[in-house]
mmCIF file of C-alpha atoms in Angstrom:
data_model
loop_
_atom_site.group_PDB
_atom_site.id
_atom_site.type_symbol
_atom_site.label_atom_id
_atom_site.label_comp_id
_atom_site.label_asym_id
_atom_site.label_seq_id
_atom_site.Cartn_x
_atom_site.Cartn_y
_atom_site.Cartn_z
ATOM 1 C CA UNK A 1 -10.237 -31.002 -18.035
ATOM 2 C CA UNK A 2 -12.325 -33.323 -15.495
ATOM 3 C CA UNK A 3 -15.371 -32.277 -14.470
ATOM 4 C CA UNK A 4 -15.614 -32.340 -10.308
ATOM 5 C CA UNK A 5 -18.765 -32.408 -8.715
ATOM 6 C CA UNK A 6 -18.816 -30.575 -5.583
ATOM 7 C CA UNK A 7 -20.921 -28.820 -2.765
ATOM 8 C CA UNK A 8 -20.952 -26.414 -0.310
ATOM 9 C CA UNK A 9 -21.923 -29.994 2.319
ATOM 10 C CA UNK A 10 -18.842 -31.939 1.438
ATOM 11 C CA UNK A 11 -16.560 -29.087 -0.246
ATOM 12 C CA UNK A 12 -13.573 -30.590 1.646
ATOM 13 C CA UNK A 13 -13.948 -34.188 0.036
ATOM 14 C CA UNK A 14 -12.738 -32.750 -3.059
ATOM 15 C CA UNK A 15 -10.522 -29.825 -2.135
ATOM 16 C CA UNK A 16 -12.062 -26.323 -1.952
ATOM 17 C CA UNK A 17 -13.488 -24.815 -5.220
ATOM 18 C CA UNK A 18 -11.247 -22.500 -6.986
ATOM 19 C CA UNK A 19 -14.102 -19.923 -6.815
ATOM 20 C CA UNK A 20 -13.530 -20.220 -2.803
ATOM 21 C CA UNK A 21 -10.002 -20.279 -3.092
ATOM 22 C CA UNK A 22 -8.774 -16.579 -3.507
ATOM 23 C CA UNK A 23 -5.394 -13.630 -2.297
ATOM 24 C CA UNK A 24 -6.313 -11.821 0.702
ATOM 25 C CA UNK A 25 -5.354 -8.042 0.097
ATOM 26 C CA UNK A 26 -5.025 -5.524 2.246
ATOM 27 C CA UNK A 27 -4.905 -2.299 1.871
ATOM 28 C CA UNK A 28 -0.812 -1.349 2.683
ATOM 29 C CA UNK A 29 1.090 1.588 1.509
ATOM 30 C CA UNK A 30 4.674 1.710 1.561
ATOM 31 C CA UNK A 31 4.811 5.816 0.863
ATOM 32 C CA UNK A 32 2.731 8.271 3.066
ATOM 33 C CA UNK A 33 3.526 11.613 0.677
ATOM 34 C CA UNK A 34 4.521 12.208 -2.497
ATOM 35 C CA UNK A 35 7.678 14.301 -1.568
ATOM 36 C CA UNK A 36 10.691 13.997 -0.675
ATOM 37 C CA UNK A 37 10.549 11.351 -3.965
ATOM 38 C CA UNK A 38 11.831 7.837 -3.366
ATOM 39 C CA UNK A 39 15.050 7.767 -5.418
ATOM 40 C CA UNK A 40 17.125 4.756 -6.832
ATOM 41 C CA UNK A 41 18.581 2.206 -4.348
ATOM 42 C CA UNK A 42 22.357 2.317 -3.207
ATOM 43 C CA UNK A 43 23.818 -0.746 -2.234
ATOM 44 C CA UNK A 44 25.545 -1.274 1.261
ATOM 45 C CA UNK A 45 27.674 -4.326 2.977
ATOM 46 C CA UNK A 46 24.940 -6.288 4.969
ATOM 47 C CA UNK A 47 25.612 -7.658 8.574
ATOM 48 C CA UNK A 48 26.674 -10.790 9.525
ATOM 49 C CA UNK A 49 24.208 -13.798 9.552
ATOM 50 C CA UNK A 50 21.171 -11.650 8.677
ATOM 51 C CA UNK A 51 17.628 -12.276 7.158
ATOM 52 C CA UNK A 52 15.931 -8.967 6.781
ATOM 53 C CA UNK A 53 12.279 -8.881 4.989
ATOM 54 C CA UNK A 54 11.533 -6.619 2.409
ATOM 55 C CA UNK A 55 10.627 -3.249 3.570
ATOM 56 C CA UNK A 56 12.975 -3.236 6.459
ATOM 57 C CA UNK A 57 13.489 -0.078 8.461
ATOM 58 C CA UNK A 58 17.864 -0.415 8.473
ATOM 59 C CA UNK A 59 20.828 1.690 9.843
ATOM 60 C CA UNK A 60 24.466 1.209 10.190
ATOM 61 C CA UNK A 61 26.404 -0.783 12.721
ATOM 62 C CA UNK A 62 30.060 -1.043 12.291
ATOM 63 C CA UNK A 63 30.231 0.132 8.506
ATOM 64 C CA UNK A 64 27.708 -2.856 7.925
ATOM 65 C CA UNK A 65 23.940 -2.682 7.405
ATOM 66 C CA UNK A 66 21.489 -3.624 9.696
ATOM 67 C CA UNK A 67 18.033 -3.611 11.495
ATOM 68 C CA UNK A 68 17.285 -0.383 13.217
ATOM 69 C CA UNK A 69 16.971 -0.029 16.555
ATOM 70 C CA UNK A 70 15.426 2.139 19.328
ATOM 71 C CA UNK A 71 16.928 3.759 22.268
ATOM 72 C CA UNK A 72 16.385 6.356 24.566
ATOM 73 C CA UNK A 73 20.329 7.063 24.403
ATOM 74 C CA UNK A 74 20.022 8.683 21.185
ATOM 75 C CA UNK A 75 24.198 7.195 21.102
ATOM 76 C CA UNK A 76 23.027 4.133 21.817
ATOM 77 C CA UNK A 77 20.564 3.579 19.229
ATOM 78 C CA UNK A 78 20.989 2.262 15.714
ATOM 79 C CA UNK A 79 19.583 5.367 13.680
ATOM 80 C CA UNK A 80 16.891 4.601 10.262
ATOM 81 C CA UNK A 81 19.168 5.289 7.441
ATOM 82 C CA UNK A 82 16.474 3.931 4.706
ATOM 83 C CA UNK A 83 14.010 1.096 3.554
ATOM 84 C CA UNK A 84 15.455 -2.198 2.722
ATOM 85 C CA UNK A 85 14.362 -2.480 -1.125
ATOM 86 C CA UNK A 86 14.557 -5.954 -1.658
ATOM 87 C CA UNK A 87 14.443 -9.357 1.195
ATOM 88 C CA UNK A 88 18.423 -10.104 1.924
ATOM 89 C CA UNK A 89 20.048 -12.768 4.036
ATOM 90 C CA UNK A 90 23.741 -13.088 4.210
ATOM 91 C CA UNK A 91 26.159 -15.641 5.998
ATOM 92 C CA UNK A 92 28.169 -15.211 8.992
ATOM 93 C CA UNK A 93 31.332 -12.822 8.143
ATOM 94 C CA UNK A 94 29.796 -11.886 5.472
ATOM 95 C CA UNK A 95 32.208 -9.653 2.889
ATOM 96 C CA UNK A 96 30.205 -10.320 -0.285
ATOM 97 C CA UNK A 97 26.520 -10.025 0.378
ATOM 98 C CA UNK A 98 25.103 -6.370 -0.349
ATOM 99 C CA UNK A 99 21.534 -4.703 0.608
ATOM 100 C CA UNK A 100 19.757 -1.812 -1.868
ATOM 101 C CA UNK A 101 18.619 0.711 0.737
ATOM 102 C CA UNK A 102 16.367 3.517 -0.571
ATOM 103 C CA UNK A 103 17.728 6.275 1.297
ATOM 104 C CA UNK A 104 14.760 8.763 0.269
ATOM 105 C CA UNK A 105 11.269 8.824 0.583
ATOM 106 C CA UNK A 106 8.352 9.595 2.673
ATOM 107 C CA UNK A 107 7.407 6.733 4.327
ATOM 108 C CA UNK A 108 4.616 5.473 5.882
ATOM 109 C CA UNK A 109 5.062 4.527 9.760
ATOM 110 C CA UNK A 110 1.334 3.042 9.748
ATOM 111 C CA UNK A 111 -1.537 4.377 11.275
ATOM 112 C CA UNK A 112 -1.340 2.628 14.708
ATOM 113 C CA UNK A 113 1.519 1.933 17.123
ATOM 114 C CA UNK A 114 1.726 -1.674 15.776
ATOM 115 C CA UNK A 115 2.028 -0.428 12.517
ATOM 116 C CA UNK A 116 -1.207 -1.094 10.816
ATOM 117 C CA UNK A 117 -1.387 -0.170 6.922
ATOM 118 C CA UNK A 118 1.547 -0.028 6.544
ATOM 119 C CA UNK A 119 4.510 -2.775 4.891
ATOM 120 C CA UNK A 120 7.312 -1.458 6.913
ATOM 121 C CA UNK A 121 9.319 -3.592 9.135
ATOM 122 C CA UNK A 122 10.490 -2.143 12.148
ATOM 123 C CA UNK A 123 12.608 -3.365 15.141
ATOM 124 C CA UNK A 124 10.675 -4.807 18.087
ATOM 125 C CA UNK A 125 11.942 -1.758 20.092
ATOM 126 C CA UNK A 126 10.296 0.916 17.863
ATOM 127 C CA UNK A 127 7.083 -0.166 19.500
ATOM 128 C CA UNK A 128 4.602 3.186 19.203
ATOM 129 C CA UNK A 129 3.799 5.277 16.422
ATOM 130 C CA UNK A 130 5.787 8.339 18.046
ATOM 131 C CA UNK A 131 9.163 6.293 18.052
ATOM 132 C CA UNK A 132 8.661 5.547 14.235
ATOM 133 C CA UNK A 133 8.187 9.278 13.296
ATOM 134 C CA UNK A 134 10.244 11.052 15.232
ATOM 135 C CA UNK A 135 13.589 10.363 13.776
ATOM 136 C CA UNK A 136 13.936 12.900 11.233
ATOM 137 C CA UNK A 137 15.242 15.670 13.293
ATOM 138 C CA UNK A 138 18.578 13.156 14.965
ATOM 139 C CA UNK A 139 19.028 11.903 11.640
ATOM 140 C CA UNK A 140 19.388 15.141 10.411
ATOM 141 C CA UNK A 141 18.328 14.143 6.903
ATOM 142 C CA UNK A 142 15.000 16.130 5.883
ATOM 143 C CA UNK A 143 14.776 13.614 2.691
ATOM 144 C CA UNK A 144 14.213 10.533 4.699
ATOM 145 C CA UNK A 145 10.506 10.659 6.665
ATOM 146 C CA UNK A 146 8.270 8.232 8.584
ATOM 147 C CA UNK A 147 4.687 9.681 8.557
ATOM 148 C CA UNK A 148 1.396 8.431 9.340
ATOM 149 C CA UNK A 149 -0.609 8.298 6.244
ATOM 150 C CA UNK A 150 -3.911 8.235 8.455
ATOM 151 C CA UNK A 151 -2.615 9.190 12.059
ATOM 152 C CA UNK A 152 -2.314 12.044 14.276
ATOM 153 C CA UNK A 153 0.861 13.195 11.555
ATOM 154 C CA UNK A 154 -0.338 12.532 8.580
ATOM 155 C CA UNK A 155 1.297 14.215 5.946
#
């Protein structure tokens, strides 16, 4: 190995020191609660031309998966079904491309109405805390939540 000289003065002649150089964490947790307990993935058709992160808040549109989405008209809405597991992008008319959905768990919403500390990513139109955690009751499955792990709810 070479030795390189450097110094806090000039650190950006020579690149910044390794020491310097380190991951930013933050503190982020995907579960809120212990129970109901996150259980194995099922995989569902994804949507047409789609490129969902991991950690996706998803529903069902047509028979195919995709992003949730918020509306008043409970009809109109596209209701949380589960937690993308895994980052997925699939091509338009897509027949082949498949998502893992965890359809169980408690779920943390975050703490704030953007969503702070937590890895969830939610539609633009879920846009305060109370939109994210009040779905349980018109999905009408008690084994999928969205709490606040420090907020009003917490569990």
């Amino acid at each position: 190995m070479a030795t390189v000289n450097t110094s806090y003065k000039n650190a950006g002649a020579r690149g910044v020191p390794a020491f310097e150089a380190m991951d930013t964490y933050i503190d982020s947790n995907l579960t809120a609660g212990a129970e109901p307990a996150i259980q194995q993935p099922r995989r569902i058709l994804l949507g047409d031309s789609l490129d969902l992160a991991q950690f996706t808040v998803v529903g069902l549109s047509a028979g195919k998966l995709v992003k949730a989405t918020y509306n008043a008209t409970v009809a109109s809405a596209v209701k949380p079904i589960g937690v993308l597991a895994h980052a997925a992008v699939s091509g338009p008319s897509n027949t082949t491309i498949l998502g893992e959905v965890l359809f169980t768990g408690c779920f943390n919403a975050g703490s704030t109405d953007a969503g702070a500390d937590s890895p969830l990513v939610w539609d633009t139109s879920f846009d305060t805390l109370a939109k994210k955690t009040t779905w349980e009751g018109v999905l009408g499955n008690p084994n999928l939540l969205f709490r606040s792990r420090l907020g009003a709810n917490a569990a």
